[in-house]
Coordinates of C-alpha atoms in Angstrom, one line a residue:
X184 CA -28.1 -3.8 -4.9
X185 CA -29.7 -6.7 -2.7
X186 CA -27.1 -8.6 -0.7
X187 CA -27.0 -12.1 0.4
X188 CA -24.6 -14.1 2.8
X189 CA -22.9 -16.9 1.0
X190 CA -22.0 -19.7 3.5
X191 CA -19.7 -22.7 3.1
X192 CA -21.6 -25.9 1.5
X193 CA -22.8 -28.0 4.4
X194 CA -21.8 -31.2 2.2
X195 CA -18.1 -30.1 1.2
X196 CA -15.1 -30.0 3.3
X197 CA -11.6 -28.6 2.2
X198 CA -8.2 -29.8 3.3
X199 CA -6.7 -27.6 6.0
X200 CA -4.1 -25.1 4.7
X201 CA -1.8 -22.8 6.4
X202 CA 1.6 -21.6 5.6
X203 CA 4.1 -20.1 7.8
X204 CA 7.8 -19.1 8.1
X205 CA 10.0 -21.6 9.8
X206 CA 13.6 -21.6 11.0
X207 CA 13.0 -18.9 13.7
X208 CA 15.9 -20.1 15.9
X209 CA 18.6 -19.4 13.2
X210 CA 17.1 -16.1 12.4
X211 CA 17.1 -15.2 16.1
X212 CA 20.8 -16.0 16.1
X213 CA 21.9 -14.3 13.1
X214 CA 20.0 -11.3 14.1
X215 CA 21.6 -11.4 17.4
X216 CA 25.0 -11.5 15.9
X217 CA 24.1 -8.5 13.7
X218 CA 22.7 -6.7 16.9
X219 CA 26.2 -7.5 18.5
X220 CA 28.1 -6.1 15.7
X221 CA 26.3 -2.9 15.7
X222 CA 28.4 0.0 17.4
X223 CA 27.4 1.5 20.5
X224 CA 27.0 5.6 20.3
X225 CA 27.1 8.1 22.8
X226 CA 24.5 10.8 22.8
X227 CA 26.0 14.0 21.7
X228 CA 29.2 12.8 19.9
X229 CA 30.0 13.5 16.3
X230 CA 28.2 10.4 15.2
X231 CA 25.0 11.0 16.6
X232 CA 24.7 14.6 15.3
X233 CA 22.7 15.6 12.0
X234 CA 23.1 18.9 10.2
X235 CA 19.9 20.8 9.3
X236 CA 19.6 22.4 6.1
X237 CA 17.6 25.6 5.2
X238 CA 16.7 26.6 1.6
X239 CA 16.0 29.8 0.2
X240 CA 15.1 31.0 -3.2
X241 CA 14.9 34.5 -4.9
X242 CA 11.7 35.0 -6.8
X243 CA 10.9 38.0 -8.9
X244 CA 7.4 38.8 -8.7
X245 CA 7.3 40.3 -12.1
X246 CA 9.2 37.4 -13.7
X247 CA 7.7 34.4 -12.1
X248 CA 9.0 32.0 -14.7
X249 CA 12.7 33.3 -14.1
X250 CA 13.0 32.1 -10.3
X251 CA 16.5 31.7 -9.2
X252 CA 18.1 28.4 -8.1
X253 CA 17.5 27.1 -4.5
X254 CA 20.4 28.0 -2.0
X255 CA 21.0 25.7 0.7
X256 CA 22.9 26.2 4.1
X257 CA 23.4 24.5 7.3
X258 CA 21.6 26.1 10.1
X259 CA 21.5 24.1 13.4
X260 CA 20.9 20.4 13.9
X261 CA 18.1 17.8 13.1
X262 CA 15.6 16.6 15.9
X263 CA 16.9 13.8 18.0
X264 CA 14.9 10.5 18.2
X265 CA 15.6 7.1 20.0
X266 CA 18.0 4.9 18.2
X267 CA 15.5 2.0 18.8
X268 CA 12.7 3.9 16.8
X269 CA 15.0 4.6 13.9
X270 CA 16.0 0.8 13.8
X271 CA 12.4 -0.6 14.2
X272 CA 10.9 1.9 11.8
X273 CA 13.5 1.1 9.1
X274 CA 13.0 -2.8 9.7
X275 CA 9.4 -2.4 9.7
X276 CA 9.5 -0.4 6.3
X277 CA 11.2 -3.8 4.9
X278 CA 9.4 -6.2 6.6
X279 CA 7.0 -6.4 9.6
X280 CA 7.5 -10.2 10.1
X281 CA 11.3 -9.5 10.5
X282 CA 10.6 -6.9 13.1
X283 CA 8.4 -9.2 14.8
X284 CA 11.4 -11.9 15.4
X285 CA 14.1 -9.4 16.2
X286 CA 15.1 -8.4 19.5
X287 CA 15.7 -4.6 19.9
X288 CA 15.9 -4.6 23.8
X289 CA 19.7 -4.0 23.8
X290 CA 20.6 -0.9 25.8
X291 CA 22.8 0.4 22.9
X292 CA 19.3 1.4 21.2
X293 CA 18.3 3.4 24.1
X294 CA 20.5 6.5 23.1
X295 CA 18.9 9.4 21.1
X296 CA 20.4 10.0 17.8
X297 CA 19.9 13.0 15.5
X298 CA 18.2 12.4 12.0
X299 CA 20.8 12.3 9.1
X300 CA 23.4 11.6 11.4
X301 CA 25.9 8.7 10.9
X302 CA 24.1 6.9 13.5
X303 CA 20.9 7.2 11.5
X304 CA 22.5 5.9 8.2
X305 CA 23.9 2.9 10.0
X306 CA 20.5 2.1 11.4
X307 CA 19.1 1.8 7.7
X308 CA 22.1 -0.5 7.0
X309 CA 21.6 -2.6 10.0
X310 CA 17.9 -2.9 8.9
X311 CA 18.8 -4.2 5.5
X312 CA 21.1 -6.9 7.1
X313 CA 18.4 -8.0 9.6
X314 CA 15.6 -8.4 6.9
X315 CA 18.3 -10.0 4.5
X316 CA 19.2 -12.6 7.3
X317 CA 15.5 -13.1 8.0
X318 CA 14.6 -13.9 4.2
X319 CA 17.5 -15.9 3.8
X320 CA 17.0 -18.4 7.0
X321 CA 13.3 -18.7 6.4
X322 CA 11.3 -21.2 4.7
X323 CA 7.5 -21.6 3.9
X324 CA 6.2 -24.9 5.8
X325 CA 2.7 -26.4 5.2
X326 CA 1.3 -27.0 8.6
X327 CA -2.1 -28.9 8.5
X328 CA -2.5 -28.9 12.4
X329 CA -3.5 -25.3 12.1
X330 CA -5.9 -25.0 9.3
X331 CA -7.1 -21.6 7.9
X332 CA -10.8 -21.0 8.6
X333 CA -13.3 -19.8 5.8
X334 CA -16.0 -17.7 7.0
X335 CA -19.4 -16.5 5.6
X336 CA -18.9 -13.9 2.6
X337 CA -21.6 -11.3 1.6
X338 CA -22.4 -11.2 -2.1
X339 CA -24.9 -10.0 -4.4
X340 CA -28.4 -12.1 -4.7
X341 CA -27.9 -12.1 -8.5
X342 CA -24.0 -13.3 -8.0
X343 CA -23.0 -16.1 -10.5
X344 CA -23.8 -19.4 -8.9
X345 CA -21.5 -22.4 -8.9
X346 CA -21.8 -26.3 -8.3
X347 CA -18.4 -27.2 -6.9
X348 CA -17.3 -23.9 -5.3
X349 CA -16.5 -24.0 -1.6
X350 CA -19.4 -21.4 -1.6
X351 CA -22.6 -21.4 -3.6
X352 CA -21.9 -17.9 -5.4
X353 CA -19.2 -15.6 -6.0
X354 CA -18.8 -12.1 -7.1
X355 CA -16.5 -9.3 -7.9
X356 CA -14.7 -11.1 -10.6
X357 CA -13.3 -9.6 -14.0
X358 CA -14.1 -11.1 -17.2
X359 CA -11.2 -13.2 -17.2
X360 CA -11.6 -14.6 -13.7
X361 CA -15.2 -15.5 -14.3
X362 CA -14.4 -17.4 -17.3
X363 CA -11.7 -19.4 -15.4
X364 CA -14.0 -19.8 -12.4
X365 CA -16.5 -21.4 -14.7
X366 CA -14.0 -23.7 -16.2
X367 CA -12.9 -24.7 -12.7
X368 CA -16.4 -25.4 -11.7
X369 CA -16.8 -27.6 -14.9
X370 CA -13.9 -29.7 -13.6
X371 CA -15.8 -31.2 -10.7
X372 CA -12.9 -30.3 -8.2
X373 CA -13.5 -28.5 -5.1
X374 CA -12.5 -25.0 -5.4
X375 CA -12.7 -21.5 -3.9
X376 CA -12.5 -17.8 -5.1
X377 CA -10.0 -16.4 -2.7
X378 CA -10.8 -12.6 -1.9
X379 CA -7.8 -10.5 -1.7
X380 CA -9.3 -8.6 1.6
X381 CA -9.3 -10.8 4.4
X382 CA -8.7 -14.0 2.3
X383 CA -6.0 -16.8 2.6
X384 CA -2.5 -15.6 1.8
X385 CA 1.1 -16.9 1.5
X386 CA 4.0 -14.8 3.2
X387 CA 6.5 -14.0 0.9
X388 CA 10.3 -14.5 1.4
X389 CA 11.7 -11.6 -0.4
X390 CA 11.4 -7.7 -0.5
X391 CA 8.9 -6.1 -2.9
X392 CA 5.5 -4.0 -3.1
X393 CA 3.7 -6.7 -1.3
X394 CA 4.7 -9.1 1.4
X395 CA 1.9 -11.5 0.9
X396 CA 0.5 -13.4 -1.8
X397 CA -3.3 -13.7 -2.3
X398 CA -4.0 -16.4 -4.9
X399 CA -7.0 -15.7 -7.2
X400 CA -8.3 -19.3 -6.7
X401 CA -7.8 -22.5 -4.5
X402 CA -8.3 -26.0 -5.5
X403 CA -8.3 -29.1 -3.5
X404 CA -7.4 -32.2 -5.3
X405 CA -5.9 -35.7 -4.0
X406 CA -4.5 -34.1 -0.9
X407 CA -2.9 -31.2 -2.7
X408 CA -3.7 -27.7 -2.6
X409 CA -3.5 -25.6 -5.8
X410 CA -3.1 -21.9 -5.5
X411 CA -4.0 -20.4 -9.0
X412 CA -3.8 -16.9 -10.1
X413 CA -4.8 -15.4 -13.5
X414 CA -2.3 -12.6 -14.3
X415 CA -1.7 -10.1 -17.0
X416 CA 1.4 -10.7 -18.8
X417 CA 2.8 -7.3 -17.9
X418 CA 2.5 -8.3 -14.1
X419 CA 4.2 -11.7 -14.7
X420 CA 7.9 -11.2 -14.2
X421 CA 7.7 -9.8 -10.7
X422 CA 5.0 -12.8 -9.8
X423 CA 7.0 -15.6 -11.0
X424 CA 10.1 -14.2 -9.3
X425 CA 8.6 -13.9 -5.9
X426 CA 5.4 -16.2 -6.0
X427 CA 6.0 -19.2 -8.1
X428 CA 7.0 -22.0 -6.1
X429 CA 5.8 -25.5 -4.3
X430 CA 5.6 -25.8 -0.9
X431 CA 6.1 -29.3 1.2
X432 CA 5.3 -30.9 4.6
X433 CA 7.9 -33.4 5.7
X434 CA 9.6 -33.5 2.4
X435 CA 6.2 -34.2 0.7
X436 CA 4.7 -31.6 -1.9
X437 CA 1.4 -30.2 -0.2
X438 CA 0.8 -27.1 -2.3
X439 CA 1.4 -25.9 -5.8
X440 CA 1.5 -22.5 -7.2
X441 CA 0.4 -21.8 -11.0
X442 CA -0.1 -18.7 -13.0
X443 CA -2.5 -18.3 -15.9
X444 CA -2.1 -15.7 -18.6
X445 CA -3.9 -14.8 -21.8
X446 CA -2.3 -15.6 -25.3
X447 CA 0.9 -17.5 -25.8
X448 CA 4.3 -16.9 -24.1
X449 CA 7.4 -19.2 -24.1
X450 CA 9.6 -16.7 -22.1
X451 CA 9.1 -14.0 -19.4
X452 CA 8.9 -10.3 -20.7
X453 CA 8.0 -11.7 -24.1
X454 CA 5.0 -10.1 -25.6
X455 CA 2.0 -12.6 -25.6
X456 CA 0.6 -13.5 -29.1
X457 CA -2.9 -14.1 -29.5
X458 CA -4.7 -17.2 -29.0
X459 CA -5.4 -19.7 -26.0
X460 CA -3.7 -19.4 -22.8
X461 CA -0.1 -20.0 -21.0
X462 CA 0.1 -21.9 -17.7
X463 CA 3.1 -21.1 -15.9
X464 CA 4.6 -23.7 -13.1
X465 CA 7.8 -24.7 -11.7
X466 CA 9.7 -27.7 -13.3
X467 CA 13.0 -28.7 -12.3
X468 CA 13.4 -25.6 -10.4
X469 CA 12.8 -23.4 -13.4
X470 CA 9.4 -21.5 -14.4
X471 CA 8.2 -23.3 -17.3
X472 CA 5.5 -22.1 -19.7
X473 CA 2.8 -24.5 -21.3
X474 CA 0.3 -23.2 -23.9
X475 CA -3.2 -24.5 -24.1
X476 CA -5.9 -23.8 -26.5
X477 CA -8.8 -22.9 -24.1
X478 CA -9.5 -22.6 -20.4
X479 CA -10.9 -26.1 -19.9
X480 CA -7.3 -27.3 -21.0
X481 CA -5.7 -24.6 -18.7
X482 CA -7.5 -25.9 -15.8
X483 CA -6.4 -29.6 -16.5
X484 CA -2.6 -28.4 -17.1
X485 CA -3.0 -26.2 -13.7
X486 CA -4.1 -29.2 -11.8
X487 CA -1.3 -31.7 -13.1

């Protein structure tokens, strides 16, 4: 399929957008306390030794369906690794951003410990405490002095064209997303279809399957950035819990997240009924569902 490079319209400009996690000093202070409370281990002592298990199973080749149970026995010790590696791996598995801010230079992490030892288990508990402190003491901040840069995008030459998009053409949208994009375009507001690979993202402040939120669409209106995401109702509960929020700069709201689902819903985990669309937004600190008849009205509700 023929490809074309879609460039930002020369006559359009967008408000800068960037979100980052603040309160670094309290996080460093709290993680420093957690490190200080972590015990010092001596290589070779009982707390750094892990038992290795070997399993065996008796199988009768004439009766393969009747294999006996697996028998386990202790046979030697597990391999030793640096405690620092165990700790950093456990933290990274929960949050790479937390790992970037924690200081693990303390000599207590130089010791070698064996897998499945008490020290290994405490390393995982330590990682949990560090990541919890990181999330609890971090906030999302809107920083207009460090704008996100939008570059060129490669799209098919026959991709749908739009009048008010940040780019002239967009591709890769499903039926729901394309219909919503057309409704956005008809609103006359400047908007952008945000790609999930290499696009703009918001870091999330809780553990989950993803560490970043890539909203489907961005809209700029009267100094605000609207982050809009079309969502299947079966994916809504986790999305609302982790991604539905407003973001401020100097105590002024600068960005708002909205979710749009097909059908009518009045509560999370409720099976939607056919007809219209539901816009989800934060109101008085709680997720609120607003049912509308069509996508044109959904866009209007999203941008309120």
